[in-house]
Each structure stands twice: as structure tokens, then as C-alpha cells.
PDB file of C-alpha atoms in Angstrom:
ATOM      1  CA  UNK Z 956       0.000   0.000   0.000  1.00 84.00           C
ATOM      2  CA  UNK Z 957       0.792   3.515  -0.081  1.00 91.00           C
ATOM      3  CA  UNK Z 958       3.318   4.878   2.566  1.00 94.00           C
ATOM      4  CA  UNK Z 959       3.048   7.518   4.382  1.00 97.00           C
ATOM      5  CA  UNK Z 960       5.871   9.782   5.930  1.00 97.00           C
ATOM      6  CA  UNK Z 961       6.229  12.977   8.103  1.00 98.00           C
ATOM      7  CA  UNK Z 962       8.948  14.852   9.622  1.00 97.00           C
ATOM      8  CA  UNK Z 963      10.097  15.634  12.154  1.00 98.00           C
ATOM      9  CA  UNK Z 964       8.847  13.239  14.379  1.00 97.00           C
ATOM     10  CA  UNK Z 965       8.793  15.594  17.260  1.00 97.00           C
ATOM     11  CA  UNK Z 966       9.030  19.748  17.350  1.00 97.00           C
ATOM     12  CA  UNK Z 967       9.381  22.031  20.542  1.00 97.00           C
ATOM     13  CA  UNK Z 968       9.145  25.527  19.410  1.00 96.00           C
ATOM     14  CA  UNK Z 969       8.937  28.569  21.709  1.00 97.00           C
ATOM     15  CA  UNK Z 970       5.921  30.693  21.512  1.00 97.00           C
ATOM     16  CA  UNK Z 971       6.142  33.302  18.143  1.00 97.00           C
ATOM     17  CA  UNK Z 972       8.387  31.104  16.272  1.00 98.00           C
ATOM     18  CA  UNK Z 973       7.221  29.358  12.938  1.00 97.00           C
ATOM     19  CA  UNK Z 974       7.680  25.692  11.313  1.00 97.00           C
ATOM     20  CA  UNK Z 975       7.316  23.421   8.569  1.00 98.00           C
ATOM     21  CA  UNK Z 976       6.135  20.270   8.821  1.00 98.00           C
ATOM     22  CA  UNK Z 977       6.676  17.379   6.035  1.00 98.00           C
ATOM     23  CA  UNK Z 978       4.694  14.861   4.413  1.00 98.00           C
ATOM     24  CA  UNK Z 979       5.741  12.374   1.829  1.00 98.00           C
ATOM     25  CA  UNK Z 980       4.086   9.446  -0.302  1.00 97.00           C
ATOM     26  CA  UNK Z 981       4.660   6.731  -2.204  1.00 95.00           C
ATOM     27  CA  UNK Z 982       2.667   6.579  -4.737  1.00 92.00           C
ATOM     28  CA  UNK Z 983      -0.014   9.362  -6.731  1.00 90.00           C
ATOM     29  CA  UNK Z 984      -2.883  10.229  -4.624  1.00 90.00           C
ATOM     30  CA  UNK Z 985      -6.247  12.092  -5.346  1.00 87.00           C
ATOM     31  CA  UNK Z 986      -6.984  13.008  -1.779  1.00 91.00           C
ATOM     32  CA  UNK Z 987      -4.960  14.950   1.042  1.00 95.00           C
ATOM     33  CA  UNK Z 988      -5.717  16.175   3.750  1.00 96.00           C
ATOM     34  CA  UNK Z 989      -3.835  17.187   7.360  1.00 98.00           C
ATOM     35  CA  UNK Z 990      -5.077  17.184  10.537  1.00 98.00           C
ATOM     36  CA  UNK Z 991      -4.574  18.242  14.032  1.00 98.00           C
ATOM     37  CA  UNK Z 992      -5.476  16.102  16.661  1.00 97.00           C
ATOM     38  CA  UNK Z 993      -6.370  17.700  20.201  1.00 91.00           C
ATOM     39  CA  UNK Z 994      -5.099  16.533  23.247  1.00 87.00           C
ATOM     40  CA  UNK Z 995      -8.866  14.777  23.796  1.00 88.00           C
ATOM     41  CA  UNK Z 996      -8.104  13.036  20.639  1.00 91.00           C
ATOM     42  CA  UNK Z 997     -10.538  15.311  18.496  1.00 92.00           C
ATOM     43  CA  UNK Z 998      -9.038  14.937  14.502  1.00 96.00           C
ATOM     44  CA  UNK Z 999      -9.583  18.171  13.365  1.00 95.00           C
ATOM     45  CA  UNK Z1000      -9.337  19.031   9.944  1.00 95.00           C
ATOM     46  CA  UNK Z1001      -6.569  21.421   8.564  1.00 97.00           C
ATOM     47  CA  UNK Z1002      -6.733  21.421   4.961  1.00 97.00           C
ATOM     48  CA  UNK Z1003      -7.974  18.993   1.909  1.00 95.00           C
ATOM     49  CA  UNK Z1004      -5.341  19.777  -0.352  1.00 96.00           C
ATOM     50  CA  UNK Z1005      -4.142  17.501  -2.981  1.00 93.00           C
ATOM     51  CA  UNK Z1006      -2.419  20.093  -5.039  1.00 94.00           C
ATOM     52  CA  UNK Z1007      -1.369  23.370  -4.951  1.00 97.00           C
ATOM     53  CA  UNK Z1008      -1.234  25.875  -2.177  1.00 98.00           C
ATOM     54  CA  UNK Z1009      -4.207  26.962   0.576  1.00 97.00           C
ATOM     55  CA  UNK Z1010      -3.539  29.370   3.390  1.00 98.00           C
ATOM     56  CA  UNK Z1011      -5.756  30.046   6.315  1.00 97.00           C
ATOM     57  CA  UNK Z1012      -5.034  31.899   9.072  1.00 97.00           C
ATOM     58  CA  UNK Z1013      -1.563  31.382  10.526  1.00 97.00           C
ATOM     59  CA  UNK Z1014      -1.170  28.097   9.122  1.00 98.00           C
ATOM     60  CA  UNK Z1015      -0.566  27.179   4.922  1.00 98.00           C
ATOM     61  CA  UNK Z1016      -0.211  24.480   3.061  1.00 98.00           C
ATOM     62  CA  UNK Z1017       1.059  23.498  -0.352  1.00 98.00           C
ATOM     63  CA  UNK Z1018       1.208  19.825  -2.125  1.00 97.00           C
ATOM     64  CA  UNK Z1019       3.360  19.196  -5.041  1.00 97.00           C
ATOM     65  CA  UNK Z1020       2.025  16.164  -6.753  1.00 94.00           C
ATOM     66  CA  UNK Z1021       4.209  15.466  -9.356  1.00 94.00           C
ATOM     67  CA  UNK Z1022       6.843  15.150  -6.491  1.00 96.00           C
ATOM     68  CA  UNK Z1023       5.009  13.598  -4.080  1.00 97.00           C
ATOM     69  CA  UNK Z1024       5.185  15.791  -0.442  1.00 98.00           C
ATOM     70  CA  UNK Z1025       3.245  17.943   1.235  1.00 98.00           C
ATOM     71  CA  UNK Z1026       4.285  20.523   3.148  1.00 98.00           C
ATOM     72  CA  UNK Z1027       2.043  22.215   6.608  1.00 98.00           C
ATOM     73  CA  UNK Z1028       3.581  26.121   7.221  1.00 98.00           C
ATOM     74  CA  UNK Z1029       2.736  26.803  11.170  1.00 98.00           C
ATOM     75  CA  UNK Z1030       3.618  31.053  11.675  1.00 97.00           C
ATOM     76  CA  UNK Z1031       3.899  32.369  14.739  1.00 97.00           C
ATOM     77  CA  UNK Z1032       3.177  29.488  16.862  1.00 97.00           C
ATOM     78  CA  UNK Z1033       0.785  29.323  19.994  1.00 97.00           C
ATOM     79  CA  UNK Z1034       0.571  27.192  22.624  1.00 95.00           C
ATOM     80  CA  UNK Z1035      -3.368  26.166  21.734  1.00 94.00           C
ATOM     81  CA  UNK Z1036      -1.118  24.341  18.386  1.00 96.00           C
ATOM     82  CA  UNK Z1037       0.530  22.293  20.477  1.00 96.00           C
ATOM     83  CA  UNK Z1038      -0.610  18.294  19.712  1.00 96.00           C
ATOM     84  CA  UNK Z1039      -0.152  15.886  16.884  1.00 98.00           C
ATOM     85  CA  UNK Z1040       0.003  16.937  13.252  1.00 98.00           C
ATOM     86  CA  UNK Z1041      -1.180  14.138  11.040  1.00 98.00           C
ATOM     87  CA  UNK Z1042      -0.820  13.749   7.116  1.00 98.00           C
ATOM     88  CA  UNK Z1043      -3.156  11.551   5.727  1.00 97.00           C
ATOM     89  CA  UNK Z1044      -3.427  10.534   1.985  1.00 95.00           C
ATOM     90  CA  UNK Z1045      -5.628   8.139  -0.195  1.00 90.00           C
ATOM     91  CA  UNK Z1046      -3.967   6.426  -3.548  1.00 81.00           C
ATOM     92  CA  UNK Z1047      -6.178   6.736  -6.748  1.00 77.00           C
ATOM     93  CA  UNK Z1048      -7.102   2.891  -5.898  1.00 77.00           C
ATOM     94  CA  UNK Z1049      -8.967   3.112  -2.755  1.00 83.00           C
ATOM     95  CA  UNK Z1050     -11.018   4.612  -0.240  1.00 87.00           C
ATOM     96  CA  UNK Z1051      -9.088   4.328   2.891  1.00 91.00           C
ATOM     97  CA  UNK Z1052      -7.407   7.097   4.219  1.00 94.00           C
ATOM     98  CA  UNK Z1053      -3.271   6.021   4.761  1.00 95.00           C
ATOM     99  CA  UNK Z1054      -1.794   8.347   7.778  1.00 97.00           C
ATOM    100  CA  UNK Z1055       1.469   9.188   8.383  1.00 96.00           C
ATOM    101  CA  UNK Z1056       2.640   8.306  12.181  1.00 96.00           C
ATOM    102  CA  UNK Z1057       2.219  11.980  12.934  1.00 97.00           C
ATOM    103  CA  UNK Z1058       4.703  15.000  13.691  1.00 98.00           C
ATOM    104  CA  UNK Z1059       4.505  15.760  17.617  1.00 97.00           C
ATOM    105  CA  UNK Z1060       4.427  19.494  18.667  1.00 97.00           C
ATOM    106  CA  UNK Z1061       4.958  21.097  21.386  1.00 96.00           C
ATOM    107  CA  UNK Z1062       4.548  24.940  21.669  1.00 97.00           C
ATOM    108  CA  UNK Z1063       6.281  27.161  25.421  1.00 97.00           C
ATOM    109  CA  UNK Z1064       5.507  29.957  26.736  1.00 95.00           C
TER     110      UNK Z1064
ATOM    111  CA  UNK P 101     -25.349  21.700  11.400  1.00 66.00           C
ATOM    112  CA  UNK P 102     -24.032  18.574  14.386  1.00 78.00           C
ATOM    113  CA  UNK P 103     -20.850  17.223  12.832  1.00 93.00           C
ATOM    114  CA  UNK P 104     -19.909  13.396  13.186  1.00 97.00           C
ATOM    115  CA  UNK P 105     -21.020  11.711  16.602  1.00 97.00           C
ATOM    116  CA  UNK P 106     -19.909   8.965  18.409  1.00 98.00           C
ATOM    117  CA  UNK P 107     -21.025   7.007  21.239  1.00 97.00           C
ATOM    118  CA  UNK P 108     -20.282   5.977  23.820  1.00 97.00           C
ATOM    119  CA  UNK P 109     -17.199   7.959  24.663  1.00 97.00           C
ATOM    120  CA  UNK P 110     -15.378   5.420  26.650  1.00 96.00           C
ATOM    121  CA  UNK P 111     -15.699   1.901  27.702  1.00 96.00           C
ATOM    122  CA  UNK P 112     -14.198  -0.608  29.562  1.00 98.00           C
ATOM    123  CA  UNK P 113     -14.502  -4.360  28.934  1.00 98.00           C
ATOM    124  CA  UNK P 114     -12.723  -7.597  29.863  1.00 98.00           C
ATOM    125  CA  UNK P 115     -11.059 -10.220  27.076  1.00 98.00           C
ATOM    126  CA  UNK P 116     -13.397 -12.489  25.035  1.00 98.00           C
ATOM    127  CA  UNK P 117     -16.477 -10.166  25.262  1.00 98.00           C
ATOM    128  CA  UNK P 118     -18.103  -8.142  22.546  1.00 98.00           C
ATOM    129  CA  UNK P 119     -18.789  -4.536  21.866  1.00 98.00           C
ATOM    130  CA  UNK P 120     -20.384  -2.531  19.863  1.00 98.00           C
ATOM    131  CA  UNK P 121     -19.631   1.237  19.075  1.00 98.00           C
ATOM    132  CA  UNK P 122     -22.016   3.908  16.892  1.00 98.00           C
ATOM    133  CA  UNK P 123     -21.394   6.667  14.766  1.00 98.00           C
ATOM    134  CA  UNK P 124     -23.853   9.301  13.379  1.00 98.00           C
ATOM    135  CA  UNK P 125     -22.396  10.894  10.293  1.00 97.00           C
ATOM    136  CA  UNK P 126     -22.193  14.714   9.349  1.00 95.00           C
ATOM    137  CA  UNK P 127     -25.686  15.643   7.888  1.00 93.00           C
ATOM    138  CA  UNK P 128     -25.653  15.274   3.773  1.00 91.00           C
ATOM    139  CA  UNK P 129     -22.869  12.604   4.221  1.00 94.00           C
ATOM    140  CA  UNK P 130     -23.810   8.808   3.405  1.00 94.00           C
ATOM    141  CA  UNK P 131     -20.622   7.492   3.670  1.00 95.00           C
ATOM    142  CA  UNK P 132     -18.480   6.462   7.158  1.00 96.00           C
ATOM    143  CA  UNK P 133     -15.212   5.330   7.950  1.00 96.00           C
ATOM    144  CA  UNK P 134     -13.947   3.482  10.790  1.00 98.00           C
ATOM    145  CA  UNK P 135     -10.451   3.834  12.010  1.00 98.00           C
ATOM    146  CA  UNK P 136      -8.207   2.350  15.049  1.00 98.00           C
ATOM    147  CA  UNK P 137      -5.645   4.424  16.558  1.00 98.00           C
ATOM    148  CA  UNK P 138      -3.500   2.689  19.158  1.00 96.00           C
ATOM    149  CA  UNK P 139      -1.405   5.100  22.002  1.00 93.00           C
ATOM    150  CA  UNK P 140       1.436   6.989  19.841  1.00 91.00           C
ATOM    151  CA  UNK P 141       0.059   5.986  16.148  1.00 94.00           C
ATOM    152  CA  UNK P 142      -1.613   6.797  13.534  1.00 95.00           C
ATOM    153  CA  UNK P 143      -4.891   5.757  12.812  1.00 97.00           C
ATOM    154  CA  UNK P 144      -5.521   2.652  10.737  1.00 97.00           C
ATOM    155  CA  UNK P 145      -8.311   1.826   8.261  1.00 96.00           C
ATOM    156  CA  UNK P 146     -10.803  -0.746   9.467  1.00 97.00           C
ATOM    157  CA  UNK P 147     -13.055  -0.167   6.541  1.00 96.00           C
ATOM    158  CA  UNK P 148     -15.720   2.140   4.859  1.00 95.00           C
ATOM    159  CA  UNK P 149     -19.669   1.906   4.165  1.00 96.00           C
ATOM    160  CA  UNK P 150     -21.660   3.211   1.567  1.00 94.00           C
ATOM    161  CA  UNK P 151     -25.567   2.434   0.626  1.00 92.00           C
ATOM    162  CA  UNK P 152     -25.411   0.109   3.560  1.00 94.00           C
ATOM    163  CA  UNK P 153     -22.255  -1.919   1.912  1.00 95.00           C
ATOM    164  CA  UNK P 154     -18.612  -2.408   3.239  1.00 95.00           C
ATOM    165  CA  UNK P 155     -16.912  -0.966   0.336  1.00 93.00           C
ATOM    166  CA  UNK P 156     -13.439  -1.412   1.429  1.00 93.00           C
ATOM    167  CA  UNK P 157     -11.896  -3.092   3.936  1.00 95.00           C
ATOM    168  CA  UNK P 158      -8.211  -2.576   5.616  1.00 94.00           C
ATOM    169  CA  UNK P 159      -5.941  -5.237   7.249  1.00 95.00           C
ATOM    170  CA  UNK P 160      -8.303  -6.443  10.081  1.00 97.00           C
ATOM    171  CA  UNK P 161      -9.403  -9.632  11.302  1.00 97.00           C
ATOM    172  CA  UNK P 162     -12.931 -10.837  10.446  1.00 96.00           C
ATOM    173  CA  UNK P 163     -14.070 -10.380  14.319  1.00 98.00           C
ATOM    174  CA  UNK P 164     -14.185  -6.449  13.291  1.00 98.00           C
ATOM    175  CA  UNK P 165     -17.702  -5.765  11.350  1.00 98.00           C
ATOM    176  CA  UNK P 166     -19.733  -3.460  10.534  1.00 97.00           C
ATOM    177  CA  UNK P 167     -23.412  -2.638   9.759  1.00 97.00           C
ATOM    178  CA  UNK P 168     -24.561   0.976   7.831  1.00 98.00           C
ATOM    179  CA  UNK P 169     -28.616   1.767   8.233  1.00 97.00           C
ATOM    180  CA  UNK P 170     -30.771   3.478   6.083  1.00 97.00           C
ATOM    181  CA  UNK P 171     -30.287   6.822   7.565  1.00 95.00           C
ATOM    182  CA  UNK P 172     -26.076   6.534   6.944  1.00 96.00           C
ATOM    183  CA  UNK P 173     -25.394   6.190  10.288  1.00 97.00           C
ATOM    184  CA  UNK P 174     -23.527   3.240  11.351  1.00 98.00           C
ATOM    185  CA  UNK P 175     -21.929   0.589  13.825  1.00 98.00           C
ATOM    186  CA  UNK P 176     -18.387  -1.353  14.476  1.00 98.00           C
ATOM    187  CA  UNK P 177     -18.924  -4.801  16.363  1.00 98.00           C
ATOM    188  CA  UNK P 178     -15.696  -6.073  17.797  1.00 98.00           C
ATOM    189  CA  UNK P 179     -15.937 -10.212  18.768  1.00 98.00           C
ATOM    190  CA  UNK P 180     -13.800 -11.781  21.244  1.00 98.00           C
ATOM    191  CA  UNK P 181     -12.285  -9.075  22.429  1.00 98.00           C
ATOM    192  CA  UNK P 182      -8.105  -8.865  23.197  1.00 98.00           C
ATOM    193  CA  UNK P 183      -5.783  -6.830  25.389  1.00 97.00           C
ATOM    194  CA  UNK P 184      -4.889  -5.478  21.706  1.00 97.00           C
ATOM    195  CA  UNK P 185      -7.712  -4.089  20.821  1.00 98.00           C
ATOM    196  CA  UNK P 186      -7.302  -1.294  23.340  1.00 98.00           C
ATOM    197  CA  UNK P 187      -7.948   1.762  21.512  1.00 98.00           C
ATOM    198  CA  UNK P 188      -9.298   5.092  20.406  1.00 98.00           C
ATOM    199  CA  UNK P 189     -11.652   4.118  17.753  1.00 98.00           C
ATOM    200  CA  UNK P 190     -12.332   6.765  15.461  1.00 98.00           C
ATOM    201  CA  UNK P 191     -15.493   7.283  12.782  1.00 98.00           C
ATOM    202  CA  UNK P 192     -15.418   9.705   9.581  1.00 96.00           C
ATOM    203  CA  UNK P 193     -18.210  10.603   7.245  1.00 96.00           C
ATOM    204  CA  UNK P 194     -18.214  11.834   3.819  1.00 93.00           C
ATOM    205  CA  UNK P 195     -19.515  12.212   0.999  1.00 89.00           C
ATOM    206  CA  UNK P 196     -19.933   9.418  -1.636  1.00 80.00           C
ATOM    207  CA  UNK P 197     -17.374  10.774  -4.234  1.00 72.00           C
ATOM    208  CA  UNK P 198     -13.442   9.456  -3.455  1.00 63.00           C
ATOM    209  CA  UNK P 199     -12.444  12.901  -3.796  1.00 73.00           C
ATOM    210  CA  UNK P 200     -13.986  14.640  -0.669  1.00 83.00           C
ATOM    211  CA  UNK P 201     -12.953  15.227   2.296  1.00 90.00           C
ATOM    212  CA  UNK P 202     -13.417  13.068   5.663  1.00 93.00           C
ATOM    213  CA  UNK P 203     -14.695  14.228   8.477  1.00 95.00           C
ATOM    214  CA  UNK P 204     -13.676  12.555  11.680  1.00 96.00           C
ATOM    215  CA  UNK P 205     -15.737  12.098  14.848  1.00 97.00           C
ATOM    216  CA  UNK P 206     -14.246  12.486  18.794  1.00 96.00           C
ATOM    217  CA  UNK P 207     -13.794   8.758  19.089  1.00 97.00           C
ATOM    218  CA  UNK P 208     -14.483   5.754  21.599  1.00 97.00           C
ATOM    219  CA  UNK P 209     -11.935   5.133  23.936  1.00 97.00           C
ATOM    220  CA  UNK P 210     -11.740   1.495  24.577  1.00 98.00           C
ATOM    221  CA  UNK P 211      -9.686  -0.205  27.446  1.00 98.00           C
ATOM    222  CA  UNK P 212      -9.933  -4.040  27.256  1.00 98.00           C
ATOM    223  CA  UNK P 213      -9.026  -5.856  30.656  1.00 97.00           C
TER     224      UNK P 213
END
């Protein structure tokens, strides 16, 4: 199946600062989306974004297909983003949504 | 407009017994999703309904079914429960199209003993 990568792993960024979060895939996909997932375990939804570039609010995002990664812009972090950023993608065969294992963030004061 | 619900929000049962979890889709969605996310994963596909069929399935053992109703909103029956299935079980709704977004739900947190 389709694999699913993000980096970093893990992120500890001081309050203010900005990031950029990866995603990468195996394989062509026709969905994309990234999430953040609340300390309660609540996936909410970032962006659907399987090309090109979206911005709302602090946060962006832009996909480049043809070379398969996804990028997640976070500017000037606060703490309420701290929590688990999750790429997810499906391949044009299926349904199923494939996650990455998630880029950990935590934002200080 | 309620988004995706789920119910119940935790629950605790011992090995070899059964449960079942619901999920009430976003309204104008007919299609849900049923994922397993273990402590420090990702979550993983269990598999999808649409017009009251599985339509996909992931990598999981036949005691995992499902059942969609008329209305869209669905269930995930777990058999013979294990210490592995220990969980946050998450549902998503869409629409029918494999283009559109997912929609996830807050979960069931299950804790097998």
C-alpha cells in the first residue's frame, strides 16, 4: 500500500516562532488532507489539499504532486497548536485514508 | 449543522467479550469510515460503508464488522475481544465521491481488561 511519511517526528518551538512540517508518499494520490489532533483526541481538519497551495489563518499548506510531499507552514506558533500533526493521503485505488505516524508538537511559553 | 457523533465515549470491557460502538455521520454525508488508533500511532483503516455496503476493507481480522442503516449512520462490532484491541476508535463521514474530504468524529476510547 501507499506509505506515508512525516517529519520531524517531534518539534518544541517557543511561543512566536514558525515551522514546517513534512509529508511524503509513495505513490499518486487524489486526496490529502492534514489534521490536528487535540489533546482529547478530536481529529480536526486542517486542509484537503491535494495540489497546490491553501492558506488560512496562521497556518498554509502546499502539495506538489508530481513530487510527491506535502508541506504544513505553522507562523507564529501558539501554545493552543501544540498536539499531533497528522498527514493523511488516499492512492487513486482506494477509499481508505493512509496516515502518516504523525509530527509531535509542542509549543512554550 | 451537528458534525460526526460517536457514542459511547469510553468503555471498559474484559477479554473475550463483545462490543459494539455507533457513529452518526455529518448531515448530507452517506458514507463512514472506521479507524483504530493505538497510544502513539496513527490511525488505521478498518473499513468504509456506503448504501449500507462495506466498500473497502483494511488489514483487520474478520471479528471487526460493521453494519450501515438506512439513515447513513452506522456501527463497528468487535468479537472476542483482546488486550490489543485497546484503543481510540475513530469514525469519519463523507460524501460518496473518493475525492472529498473526511470528516472525523471524537472517538471511543476502549480499554480491554
Amino acid at each position: 500500500g501507499i506509505q506515508v511519511e512525516q517529519s520531524p517526528p517531534d518539534l518544541i518551538l517557543q511561543e512566536g516562532a514558525n515551522s514546517t512540517l513534512r509529508c511524503n508518499f509513495s505513490d499518486s494520490v487524489n486526496n490529502l488532507q492534514w489534521f490536528h489532533q487535540n489533546p482529547w483526541g478530536q481529529l480536526i481538519n486542517l486542509f484537503y489539499i491535494p495540489s497546490g497551495t491553501k492558506q488560512n489563518g496562521r497556518l498554509s499548506a502546499t502539495t506538489v504532486a508530481t513530487e510527491r510531499y506535502s508541506l504544513l507552514y505553522i507562523s507564529s506558533s501558539q501554545t493552543t497548536d501544540s498536539g499531533v500533526y497528522f498527514c493523511a493521503v488516499n492512492s487513486n485505488s482506494g477509499y481508505a485514508l493512509n496516515f502518516g505516524k504523525g509530527t509531535s508538537l509542542l509549543v512554550t511559553p | 449543522d451537528a458534525g460526526v457523533t460517536q457514542s459511547p465515549t469510553h468503555l471498559i470491557k474484559t477479554r473475550g467479550q463483545q462490543v459494539t460502538l455507533r457513529c452518526s455521520p455529518k448531515s448530507g454525508h452517506d458514507t463512514v469510515s472506521w479507524y483504530q488508533q493505538a497510544l502513539g500511532q496513527g490511525p488505521q483503516f478498518i473499513f468504509q460503508y456506503y448504501e449500507e455496503e462495506e466498500r473497502q476493507r483494511g488489514n483487520f481480522p474478520d471479528r471487526f464488522s460493521g453494519h450501515q442503516f438506512p439513515n447513513y449512520s452506522s456501527e463497528l462490532n468487535v468479537n472476542a475481544l483482546l488486550l490489543g484491541d485497546s484503543a481510540l476508535y475513530l469514525c469519519a463521514s463523507s460524501a460518496s465521491g473518493v475525492r472529498e474530504t473526511q470528516y472525523f468524529g471524537p472517538g471511543t476510547r476502549l480499554l480491554v481488561l
